[in-house]
Amino acid sequence: MEENTVEENSIFKTIDNYLFEQMGILKKSQFAEKMTDTIRSFPEEKQILLNQASNILILFLPLVILIIFTIISVIQSASLADQKEISNAMVLIKENEGKLNKLINTYTARSVIEDKRSFVDDFTKSLERKGFPTDKLSIDNYDDAIRGSSIKVVKAEISFKEIANKSLKTLLLEIQNIYKAKITNLKINKDIKKSRLSGSLSIELLSKAF
């Protein structure tokens, strides 16, 4: 409270000093001399009223100026508070956006799947890089649907024939690790004589929709 009083007194003193300086300059000006001569030409009663009015104006002018400064200060403070609130909101939005993107990347395929053709091309090329015989593979019953605004659910049935145990392992790891798909209806038939596997499985995965 004492600090506020000292600060207010300092403001009043500064304003008073400024006003007295300006009044001193004004009194020495030609305009002031003309005004003084004009006032002197008035009747004595009007001169007294004018002097009283000027004294009241001088008395309350510092207060009026202080009120104006206070209003400006409050407006600026509110503006700064709004800017800070907006800035904090933007930071929060960016943080949540980062968390959402991280969550989406955790559960969606690495590649964006646009349609069946893009899925088949991307899937077979990825398997070829791992040495999988893609001529032994077929993809059928493809279906996709948008969920929300940015996620696509992809379903398909994958069939394979006469592949080695190693190739089946490659296929399953690729589906789970790269495409992060859920595997259902896994059916495997083994040709004991040839040591080859044939069968099918259904997959369901999530992809970014854009």
JSON list of C-alpha atoms in Angstrom, two decimals:
[
{"chain": "A", "resi": 1, "resn": "MET", "atom": "CA", "xyz": [0.00, 0.00, 0.00]},
{"chain": "A", "resi": 2, "resn": "GLU", "atom": "CA", "xyz": [2.82, 2.43, 0.87]},
{"chain": "A", "resi": 3, "resn": "GLU", "atom": "CA", "xyz": [4.56, 1.65, -2.43]},
{"chain": "A", "resi": 4, "resn": "ASN", "atom": "CA", "xyz": [1.36, 2.48, -4.35]},
{"chain": "A", "resi": 5, "resn": "THR", "atom": "CA", "xyz": [0.99, 5.77, -2.44]},
{"chain": "A", "resi": 6, "resn": "VAL", "atom": "CA", "xyz": [4.58, 6.76, -3.18]},
{"chain": "A", "resi": 7, "resn": "GLU", "atom": "CA", "xyz": [4.11, 5.85, -6.84]},
{"chain": "A", "resi": 8, "resn": "GLU", "atom": "CA", "xyz": [0.88, 7.87, -7.10]},
{"chain": "A", "resi": 9, "resn": "ASN", "atom": "CA", "xyz": [2.50, 10.89, -5.40]},
{"chain": "A", "resi": 10, "resn": "SER", "atom": "CA", "xyz": [5.38, 10.65, -7.82]},
{"chain": "A", "resi": 11, "resn": "ILE", "atom": "CA", "xyz": [2.99, 10.62, -10.78]},
{"chain": "A", "resi": 12, "resn": "PHE", "atom": "CA", "xyz": [1.06, 13.61, -9.43]},
{"chain": "A", "resi": 13, "resn": "LYS", "atom": "CA", "xyz": [4.29, 15.49, -8.82]},
{"chain": "A", "resi": 14, "resn": "THR", "atom": "CA", "xyz": [5.51, 14.79, -12.35]},
{"chain": "A", "resi": 15, "resn": "ILE", "atom": "CA", "xyz": [2.21, 15.92, -13.84]},
{"chain": "A", "resi": 16, "resn": "ASP", "atom": "CA", "xyz": [2.15, 19.05, -11.65]},
{"chain": "A", "resi": 17, "resn": "ASN", "atom": "CA", "xyz": [5.68, 19.99, -12.64]},
{"chain": "A", "resi": 18, "resn": "TYR", "atom": "CA", "xyz": [4.85, 19.51, -16.31]},
{"chain": "A", "resi": 19, "resn": "LEU", "atom": "CA", "xyz": [1.69, 21.59, -16.02]},
{"chain": "A", "resi": 20, "resn": "PHE", "atom": "CA", "xyz": [3.47, 24.43, -14.18]},
{"chain": "A", "resi": 21, "resn": "GLU", "atom": "CA", "xyz": [6.16, 24.46, -16.86]},
{"chain": "A", "resi": 22, "resn": "GLN", "atom": "CA", "xyz": [3.55, 24.63, -19.61]},
{"chain": "A", "resi": 23, "resn": "MET", "atom": "CA", "xyz": [1.63, 27.31, -17.72]},
{"chain": "A", "resi": 24, "resn": "GLY", "atom": "CA", "xyz": [4.81, 29.35, -17.41]},
{"chain": "A", "resi": 25, "resn": "ILE", "atom": "CA", "xyz": [5.40, 29.08, -21.14]},
{"chain": "A", "resi": 26, "resn": "LEU", "atom": "CA", "xyz": [1.77, 29.91, -21.83]},
{"chain": "A", "resi": 27, "resn": "LYS", "atom": "CA", "xyz": [1.84, 33.03, -19.62]},
{"chain": "A", "resi": 28, "resn": "LYS", "atom": "CA", "xyz": [4.77, 34.42, -21.60]},
{"chain": "A", "resi": 29, "resn": "SER", "atom": "CA", "xyz": [3.10, 33.86, -24.96]},
{"chain": "A", "resi": 30, "resn": "GLN", "atom": "CA", "xyz": [1.29, 36.53, -27.01]},
{"chain": "A", "resi": 31, "resn": "PHE", "atom": "CA", "xyz": [-1.87, 34.44, -26.84]},
{"chain": "A", "resi": 32, "resn": "ALA", "atom": "CA", "xyz": [-1.84, 34.66, -23.03]},
{"chain": "A", "resi": 33, "resn": "GLU", "atom": "CA", "xyz": [-1.33, 38.43, -23.12]},
{"chain": "A", "resi": 34, "resn": "LYS", "atom": "CA", "xyz": [-4.29, 38.84, -25.48]},
{"chain": "A", "resi": 35, "resn": "MET", "atom": "CA", "xyz": [-6.43, 36.59, -23.28]},
{"chain": "A", "resi": 36, "resn": "THR", "atom": "CA", "xyz": [-5.44, 38.58, -20.18]},
{"chain": "A", "resi": 37, "resn": "ASP", "atom": "CA", "xyz": [-6.34, 41.86, -21.88]},
{"chain": "A", "resi": 38, "resn": "THR", "atom": "CA", "xyz": [-9.66, 40.39, -22.98]},
{"chain": "A", "resi": 39, "resn": "ILE", "atom": "CA", "xyz": [-10.47, 39.15, -19.47]},
{"chain": "A", "resi": 40, "resn": "ARG", "atom": "CA", "xyz": [-9.59, 42.56, -18.00]},
{"chain": "A", "resi": 41, "resn": "SER", "atom": "CA", "xyz": [-12.14, 44.14, -20.30]},
{"chain": "A", "resi": 42, "resn": "PHE", "atom": "CA", "xyz": [-14.87, 42.01, -18.69]},
{"chain": "A", "resi": 43, "resn": "PRO", "atom": "CA", "xyz": [-16.82, 43.20, -15.65]},
{"chain": "A", "resi": 44, "resn": "GLU", "atom": "CA", "xyz": [-15.25, 42.37, -12.29]},
{"chain": "A", "resi": 45, "resn": "GLU", "atom": "CA", "xyz": [-17.81, 39.65, -11.50]},
{"chain": "A", "resi": 46, "resn": "LYS", "atom": "CA", "xyz": [-17.03, 37.80, -14.73]},
{"chain": "A", "resi": 47, "resn": "GLN", "atom": "CA", "xyz": [-13.31, 38.13, -14.09]},
{"chain": "A", "resi": 48, "resn": "ILE", "atom": "CA", "xyz": [-13.79, 36.49, -10.67]},
{"chain": "A", "resi": 49, "resn": "LEU", "atom": "CA", "xyz": [-15.80, 33.63, -12.22]},
{"chain": "A", "resi": 50, "resn": "LEU", "atom": "CA", "xyz": [-13.19, 33.06, -14.92]},
{"chain": "A", "resi": 51, "resn": "ASN", "atom": "CA", "xyz": [-10.38, 33.01, -12.35]},
{"chain": "A", "resi": 52, "resn": "GLN", "atom": "CA", "xyz": [-12.31, 30.51, -10.20]},
{"chain": "A", "resi": 53, "resn": "ALA", "atom": "CA", "xyz": [-13.00, 28.31, -13.22]},
{"chain": "A", "resi": 54, "resn": "SER", "atom": "CA", "xyz": [-9.34, 28.34, -14.24]},
{"chain": "A", "resi": 55, "resn": "ASN", "atom": "CA", "xyz": [-8.27, 27.49, -10.66]},
{"chain": "A", "resi": 56, "resn": "ILE", "atom": "CA", "xyz": [-10.70, 24.53, -10.55]},
{"chain": "A", "resi": 57, "resn": "LEU", "atom": "CA", "xyz": [-9.44, 23.35, -13.94]},
{"chain": "A", "resi": 58, "resn": "ILE", "atom": "CA", "xyz": [-5.82, 23.54, -12.79]},
{"chain": "A", "resi": 59, "resn": "LEU", "atom": "CA", "xyz": [-6.72, 21.72, -9.55]},
{"chain": "A", "resi": 60, "resn": "PHE", "atom": "CA", "xyz": [-8.45, 18.77, -11.20]},
{"chain": "A", "resi": 61, "resn": "LEU", "atom": "CA", "xyz": [-6.48, 18.54, -14.45]},
{"chain": "A", "resi": 62, "resn": "PRO", "atom": "CA", "xyz": [-3.74, 16.30, -12.94]},
{"chain": "A", "resi": 63, "resn": "LEU", "atom": "CA", "xyz": [-6.45, 13.94, -11.66]},
{"chain": "A", "resi": 64, "resn": "VAL", "atom": "CA", "xyz": [-8.12, 13.80, -15.09]},
{"chain": "A", "resi": 65, "resn": "ILE", "atom": "CA", "xyz": [-4.78, 13.08, -16.75]},
{"chain": "A", "resi": 66, "resn": "LEU", "atom": "CA", "xyz": [-4.03, 10.38, -14.17]},
{"chain": "A", "resi": 67, "resn": "ILE", "atom": "CA", "xyz": [-7.41, 8.75, -14.81]},
{"chain": "A", "resi": 68, "resn": "ILE", "atom": "CA", "xyz": [-6.72, 8.75, -18.55]},
{"chain": "A", "resi": 69, "resn": "PHE", "atom": "CA", "xyz": [-3.28, 7.21, -18.00]},
{"chain": "A", "resi": 70, "resn": "THR", "atom": "CA", "xyz": [-4.83, 4.58, -15.71]},
{"chain": "A", "resi": 71, "resn": "ILE", "atom": "CA", "xyz": [-7.46, 3.63, -18.29]},
{"chain": "A", "resi": 72, "resn": "ILE", "atom": "CA", "xyz": [-4.80, 3.32, -21.01]},
{"chain": "A", "resi": 73, "resn": "SER", "atom": "CA", "xyz": [-2.66, 1.20, -18.67]},
{"chain": "A", "resi": 74, "resn": "VAL", "atom": "CA", "xyz": [-5.59, -1.12, -17.87]},
{"chain": "A", "resi": 75, "resn": "ILE", "atom": "CA", "xyz": [-6.41, -1.54, -21.57]},
{"chain": "A", "resi": 76, "resn": "GLN", "atom": "CA", "xyz": [-2.77, -2.33, -22.37]},
{"chain": "A", "resi": 77, "resn": "SER", "atom": "CA", "xyz": [-2.58, -4.79, -19.46]},
{"chain": "A", "resi": 78, "resn": "ALA", "atom": "CA", "xyz": [-5.75, -6.54, -20.66]},
{"chain": "A", "resi": 79, "resn": "SER", "atom": "CA", "xyz": [-4.34, -6.68, -24.18]},
{"chain": "A", "resi": 80, "resn": "LEU", "atom": "CA", "xyz": [-1.10, -8.21, -22.91]},
{"chain": "A", "resi": 81, "resn": "ALA", "atom": "CA", "xyz": [-3.08, -10.72, -20.83]},
{"chain": "A", "resi": 82, "resn": "ASP", "atom": "CA", "xyz": [-5.11, -11.71, -23.89]},
{"chain": "A", "resi": 83, "resn": "GLN", "atom": "CA", "xyz": [-1.93, -12.08, -25.95]},
{"chain": "A", "resi": 84, "resn": "LYS", "atom": "CA", "xyz": [-0.39, -14.27, -23.26]},
{"chain": "A", "resi": 85, "resn": "GLU", "atom": "CA", "xyz": [-3.54, -16.41, -23.06]},
{"chain": "A", "resi": 86, "resn": "ILE", "atom": "CA", "xyz": [-3.59, -16.83, -26.84]},
{"chain": "A", "resi": 87, "resn": "SER", "atom": "CA", "xyz": [0.12, -17.68, -26.84]},
{"chain": "A", "resi": 88, "resn": "ASN", "atom": "CA", "xyz": [-0.38, -20.30, -24.10]},
{"chain": "A", "resi": 89, "resn": "ALA", "atom": "CA", "xyz": [-3.31, -21.78, -26.01]},
{"chain": "A", "resi": 90, "resn": "MET", "atom": "CA", "xyz": [-1.21, -22.04, -29.19]},
{"chain": "A", "resi": 91, "resn": "VAL", "atom": "CA", "xyz": [1.58, -23.80, -27.27]},
{"chain": "A", "resi": 92, "resn": "LEU", "atom": "CA", "xyz": [-0.96, -26.24, -25.80]},
{"chain": "A", "resi": 93, "resn": "ILE", "atom": "CA", "xyz": [-2.45, -26.92, -29.24]},
{"chain": "A", "resi": 94, "resn": "LYS", "atom": "CA", "xyz": [1.02, -27.64, -30.67]},
{"chain": "A", "resi": 95, "resn": "GLU", "atom": "CA", "xyz": [1.84, -29.96, -27.76]},
{"chain": "A", "resi": 96, "resn": "ASN", "atom": "CA", "xyz": [-1.43, -31.88, -28.18]},
{"chain": "A", "resi": 97, "resn": "GLU", "atom": "CA", "xyz": [-0.92, -32.01, -31.94]},
{"chain": "A", "resi": 98, "resn": "GLY", "atom": "CA", "xyz": [2.51, -33.53, -31.38]},
{"chain": "A", "resi": 99, "resn": "LYS", "atom": "CA", "xyz": [1.07, -36.13, -28.97]},
{"chain": "A", "resi": 100, "resn": "LEU", "atom": "CA", "xyz": [-1.71, -36.97, -31.43]},
{"chain": "A", "resi": 101, "resn": "ASN", "atom": "CA", "xyz": [0.74, -37.40, -34.32]},
{"chain": "A", "resi": 102, "resn": "LYS", "atom": "CA", "xyz": [2.92, -39.64, -32.16]},
{"chain": "A", "resi": 103, "resn": "LEU", "atom": "CA", "xyz": [-0.11, -41.73, -31.21]},
{"chain": "A", "resi": 104, "resn": "ILE", "atom": "CA", "xyz": [-1.21, -41.99, -34.85]},
{"chain": "A", "resi": 105, "resn": "ASN", "atom": "CA", "xyz": [2.29, -43.04, -35.95]},
{"chain": "A", "resi": 106, "resn": "THR", "atom": "CA", "xyz": [2.33, -45.73, -33.26]},
{"chain": "A", "resi": 107, "resn": "TYR", "atom": "CA", "xyz": [-0.78, -47.48, -34.55]},
{"chain": "A", "resi": 108, "resn": "THR", "atom": "CA", "xyz": [-0.84, -46.74, -38.28]},
{"chain": "A", "resi": 109, "resn": "ALA", "atom": "CA", "xyz": [1.06, -48.22, -41.22]},
{"chain": "A", "resi": 110, "resn": "ARG", "atom": "CA", "xyz": [4.26, -46.45, -42.22]},
{"chain": "A", "resi": 111, "resn": "SER", "atom": "CA", "xyz": [2.93, -45.88, -45.73]},
{"chain": "A", "resi": 112, "resn": "VAL", "atom": "CA", "xyz": [-0.21, -43.98, -46.67]},
{"chain": "A", "resi": 113, "resn": "ILE", "atom": "CA", "xyz": [-2.61, -46.43, -48.33]},
{"chain": "A", "resi": 114, "resn": "GLU", "atom": "CA", "xyz": [-4.75, -44.70, -50.94]},
{"chain": "A", "resi": 115, "resn": "ASP", "atom": "CA", "xyz": [-6.47, -47.70, -52.54]},
{"chain": "A", "resi": 116, "resn": "LYS", "atom": "CA", "xyz": [-6.00, -51.40, -53.30]},
{"chain": "A", "resi": 117, "resn": "ARG", "atom": "CA", "xyz": [-3.44, -50.78, -56.02]},
{"chain": "A", "resi": 118, "resn": "SER", "atom": "CA", "xyz": [-1.24, -48.61, -53.80]},
{"chain": "A", "resi": 119, "resn": "PHE", "atom": "CA", "xyz": [-1.49, -51.17, -50.99]},
{"chain": "A", "resi": 120, "resn": "VAL", "atom": "CA", "xyz": [-0.60, -54.13, -53.23]},
{"chain": "A", "resi": 121, "resn": "ASP", "atom": "CA", "xyz": [2.33, -52.27, -54.83]},
{"chain": "A", "resi": 122, "resn": "ASP", "atom": "CA", "xyz": [3.72, -51.06, -51.51]},
{"chain": "A", "resi": 123, "resn": "PHE", "atom": "CA", "xyz": [3.19, -54.39, -49.75]},
{"chain": "A", "resi": 124, "resn": "THR", "atom": "CA", "xyz": [4.78, -56.55, -52.45]},
{"chain": "A", "resi": 125, "resn": "LYS", "atom": "CA", "xyz": [7.77, -54.22, -52.88]},
{"chain": "A", "resi": 126, "resn": "SER", "atom": "CA", "xyz": [8.35, -54.26, -49.14]},
{"chain": "A", "resi": 127, "resn": "LEU", "atom": "CA", "xyz": [8.28, -58.08, -49.13]},
{"chain": "A", "resi": 128, "resn": "GLU", "atom": "CA", "xyz": [10.57, -58.31, -52.15]},
{"chain": "A", "resi": 129, "resn": "ARG", "atom": "CA", "xyz": [13.21, -56.32, -50.29]},
{"chain": "A", "resi": 130, "resn": "LYS", "atom": "CA", "xyz": [13.12, -59.04, -47.62]},
{"chain": "A", "resi": 131, "resn": "GLY", "atom": "CA", "xyz": [13.52, -61.83, -50.18]},
{"chain": "A", "resi": 132, "resn": "PHE", "atom": "CA", "xyz": [9.90, -63.00, -50.10]},
{"chain": "A", "resi": 133, "resn": "PRO", "atom": "CA", "xyz": [8.67, -64.74, -53.31]},
{"chain": "A", "resi": 134, "resn": "THR", "atom": "CA", "xyz": [5.78, -62.38, -54.16]},
{"chain": "A", "resi": 135, "resn": "ASP", "atom": "CA", "xyz": [4.70, -64.56, -57.08]},
{"chain": "A", "resi": 136, "resn": "LYS", "atom": "CA", "xyz": [3.42, -66.96, -54.42]},
{"chain": "A", "resi": 137, "resn": "LEU", "atom": "CA", "xyz": [1.20, -64.26, -52.93]},
{"chain": "A", "resi": 138, "resn": "SER", "atom": "CA", "xyz": [-2.24, -62.84, -53.75]},
{"chain": "A", "resi": 139, "resn": "ILE", "atom": "CA", "xyz": [-4.35, -60.13, -52.12]},
{"chain": "A", "resi": 140, "resn": "ASP", "atom": "CA", "xyz": [-8.14, -60.24, -52.34]},
{"chain": "A", "resi": 141, "resn": "ASN", "atom": "CA", "xyz": [-11.28, -58.84, -50.70]},
{"chain": "A", "resi": 142, "resn": "TYR", "atom": "CA", "xyz": [-9.68, -55.43, -50.20]},
{"chain": "A", "resi": 143, "resn": "ASP", "atom": "CA", "xyz": [-11.86, -52.86, -48.47]},
{"chain": "A", "resi": 144, "resn": "ASP", "atom": "CA", "xyz": [-11.22, -49.51, -46.82]},
{"chain": "A", "resi": 145, "resn": "ALA", "atom": "CA", "xyz": [-13.28, -46.91, -44.99]},
{"chain": "A", "resi": 146, "resn": "ILE", "atom": "CA", "xyz": [-12.53, -43.49, -43.53]},
{"chain": "A", "resi": 147, "resn": "ARG", "atom": "CA", "xyz": [-12.86, -43.16, -39.77]},
{"chain": "A", "resi": 148, "resn": "GLY", "atom": "CA", "xyz": [-12.95, -39.60, -38.52]},
{"chain": "A", "resi": 149, "resn": "SER", "atom": "CA", "xyz": [-11.08, -37.07, -40.60]},
{"chain": "A", "resi": 150, "resn": "SER", "atom": "CA", "xyz": [-7.59, -38.55, -40.82]},
{"chain": "A", "resi": 151, "resn": "ILE", "atom": "CA", "xyz": [-7.72, -42.34, -40.30]},
{"chain": "A", "resi": 152, "resn": "LYS", "atom": "CA", "xyz": [-8.57, -45.07, -42.80]},
{"chain": "A", "resi": 153, "resn": "VAL", "atom": "CA", "xyz": [-9.39, -48.67, -41.82]},
{"chain": "A", "resi": 154, "resn": "VAL", "atom": "CA", "xyz": [-8.07, -51.17, -44.36]},
{"chain": "A", "resi": 155, "resn": "LYS", "atom": "CA", "xyz": [-9.11, -54.81, -44.57]},
{"chain": "A", "resi": 156, "resn": "ALA", "atom": "CA", "xyz": [-7.84, -57.49, -46.93]},
{"chain": "A", "resi": 157, "resn": "GLU", "atom": "CA", "xyz": [-7.33, -61.22, -47.32]},
{"chain": "A", "resi": 158, "resn": "ILE", "atom": "CA", "xyz": [-3.86, -62.51, -48.15]},
{"chain": "A", "resi": 159, "resn": "SER", "atom": "CA", "xyz": [-3.28, -65.94, -49.66]},
{"chain": "A", "resi": 160, "resn": "PHE", "atom": "CA", "xyz": [0.06, -67.70, -50.07]},
{"chain": "A", "resi": 161, "resn": "LYS", "atom": "CA", "xyz": [1.07, -71.03, -51.57]},
{"chain": "A", "resi": 162, "resn": "GLU", "atom": "CA", "xyz": [4.10, -73.31, -51.34]},
{"chain": "A", "resi": 163, "resn": "ILE", "atom": "CA", "xyz": [6.36, -71.00, -49.33]},
{"chain": "A", "resi": 164, "resn": "ALA", "atom": "CA", "xyz": [9.07, -71.95, -46.86]},
{"chain": "A", "resi": 165, "resn": "ASN", "atom": "CA", "xyz": [8.80, -71.53, -43.10]},
{"chain": "A", "resi": 166, "resn": "LYS", "atom": "CA", "xyz": [11.25, -68.62, -43.32]},
{"chain": "A", "resi": 167, "resn": "SER", "atom": "CA", "xyz": [9.06, -66.87, -45.89]},
{"chain": "A", "resi": 168, "resn": "LEU", "atom": "CA", "xyz": [5.98, -67.25, -43.68]},
{"chain": "A", "resi": 169, "resn": "LYS", "atom": "CA", "xyz": [7.88, -65.70, -40.79]},
{"chain": "A", "resi": 170, "resn": "THR", "atom": "CA", "xyz": [8.93, -62.81, -43.05]},
{"chain": "A", "resi": 171, "resn": "LEU", "atom": "CA", "xyz": [5.31, -62.31, -44.14]},
{"chain": "A", "resi": 172, "resn": "LEU", "atom": "CA", "xyz": [3.95, -62.24, -40.58]},
{"chain": "A", "resi": 173, "resn": "LEU", "atom": "CA", "xyz": [6.67, -59.89, -39.30]},
{"chain": "A", "resi": 174, "resn": "GLU", "atom": "CA", "xyz": [6.11, -57.52, -42.22]},
{"chain": "A", "resi": 175, "resn": "ILE", "atom": "CA", "xyz": [2.38, -57.41, -41.56]},
{"chain": "A", "resi": 176, "resn": "GLN", "atom": "CA", "xyz": [2.81, -56.77, -37.85]},
{"chain": "A", "resi": 177, "resn": "ASN", "atom": "CA", "xyz": [5.90, -54.54, -37.68]},
{"chain": "A", "resi": 178, "resn": "ILE", "atom": "CA", "xyz": [5.61, -52.44, -40.85]},
{"chain": "A", "resi": 179, "resn": "TYR", "atom": "CA", "xyz": [1.85, -52.33, -41.33]},
{"chain": "A", "resi": 180, "resn": "LYS", "atom": "CA", "xyz": [0.95, -52.82, -37.66]},
{"chain": "A", "resi": 181, "resn": "ALA", "atom": "CA", "xyz": [-2.00, -54.93, -38.74]},
{"chain": "A", "resi": 182, "resn": "LYS", "atom": "CA", "xyz": [-4.16, -57.27, -36.72]},
{"chain": "A", "resi": 183, "resn": "ILE", "atom": "CA", "xyz": [-4.07, -60.83, -38.11]},
{"chain": "A", "resi": 184, "resn": "THR", "atom": "CA", "xyz": [-7.20, -62.99, -37.98]},
{"chain": "A", "resi": 185, "resn": "ASN", "atom": "CA", "xyz": [-8.43, -66.23, -39.56]},
{"chain": "A", "resi": 186, "resn": "LEU", "atom": "CA", "xyz": [-4.94, -67.61, -40.06]},
{"chain": "A", "resi": 187, "resn": "LYS", "atom": "CA", "xyz": [-5.10, -70.92, -41.93]},
{"chain": "A", "resi": 188, "resn": "ILE", "atom": "CA", "xyz": [-2.01, -72.96, -42.79]},
{"chain": "A", "resi": 189, "resn": "ASN", "atom": "CA", "xyz": [-1.64, -76.24, -44.66]},
{"chain": "A", "resi": 190, "resn": "LYS", "atom": "CA", "xyz": [1.73, -77.97, -44.73]},
{"chain": "A", "resi": 191, "resn": "ASP", "atom": "CA", "xyz": [3.01, -80.15, -47.54]},
{"chain": "A", "resi": 192, "resn": "ILE", "atom": "CA", "xyz": [5.27, -82.50, -45.61]},
{"chain": "A", "resi": 193, "resn": "LYS", "atom": "CA", "xyz": [6.93, -83.95, -48.70]},
{"chain": "A", "resi": 194, "resn": "LYS", "atom": "CA", "xyz": [7.88, -80.55, -50.13]},
{"chain": "A", "resi": 195, "resn": "SER", "atom": "CA", "xyz": [8.26, -78.81, -46.74]},
{"chain": "A", "resi": 196, "resn": "ARG", "atom": "CA", "xyz": [6.14, -76.00, -48.06]},
{"chain": "A", "resi": 197, "resn": "LEU", "atom": "CA", "xyz": [3.27, -74.03, -46.55]},
{"chain": "A", "resi": 198, "resn": "SER", "atom": "CA", "xyz": [0.06, -72.80, -48.13]},
{"chain": "A", "resi": 199, "resn": "GLY", "atom": "CA", "xyz": [-2.80, -70.92, -46.57]},
{"chain": "A", "resi": 200, "resn": "SER", "atom": "CA", "xyz": [-4.49, -67.58, -46.00]},
{"chain": "A", "resi": 201, "resn": "LEU", "atom": "CA", "xyz": [-5.05, -64.90, -43.40]},
{"chain": "A", "resi": 202, "resn": "SER", "atom": "CA", "xyz": [-7.13, -61.78, -42.93]},
{"chain": "A", "resi": 203, "resn": "ILE", "atom": "CA", "xyz": [-5.65, -58.46, -41.88]},
{"chain": "A", "resi": 204, "resn": "GLU", "atom": "CA", "xyz": [-7.06, -55.23, -40.53]},
{"chain": "A", "resi": 205, "resn": "LEU", "atom": "CA", "xyz": [-4.88, -52.15, -40.26]},
{"chain": "A", "resi": 206, "resn": "LEU", "atom": "CA", "xyz": [-5.02, -48.39, -39.86]},
{"chain": "A", "resi": 207, "resn": "SER", "atom": "CA", "xyz": [-3.59, -45.94, -42.36]},
{"chain": "A", "resi": 208, "resn": "LYS", "atom": "CA", "xyz": [-3.38, -42.18, -42.52]},
{"chain": "A", "resi": 209, "resn": "ALA", "atom": "CA", "xyz": [-6.08, -40.95, -44.84]},
{"chain": "A", "resi": 210, "resn": "PHE", "atom": "CA", "xyz": [-3.91, -38.23, -46.44]}
]
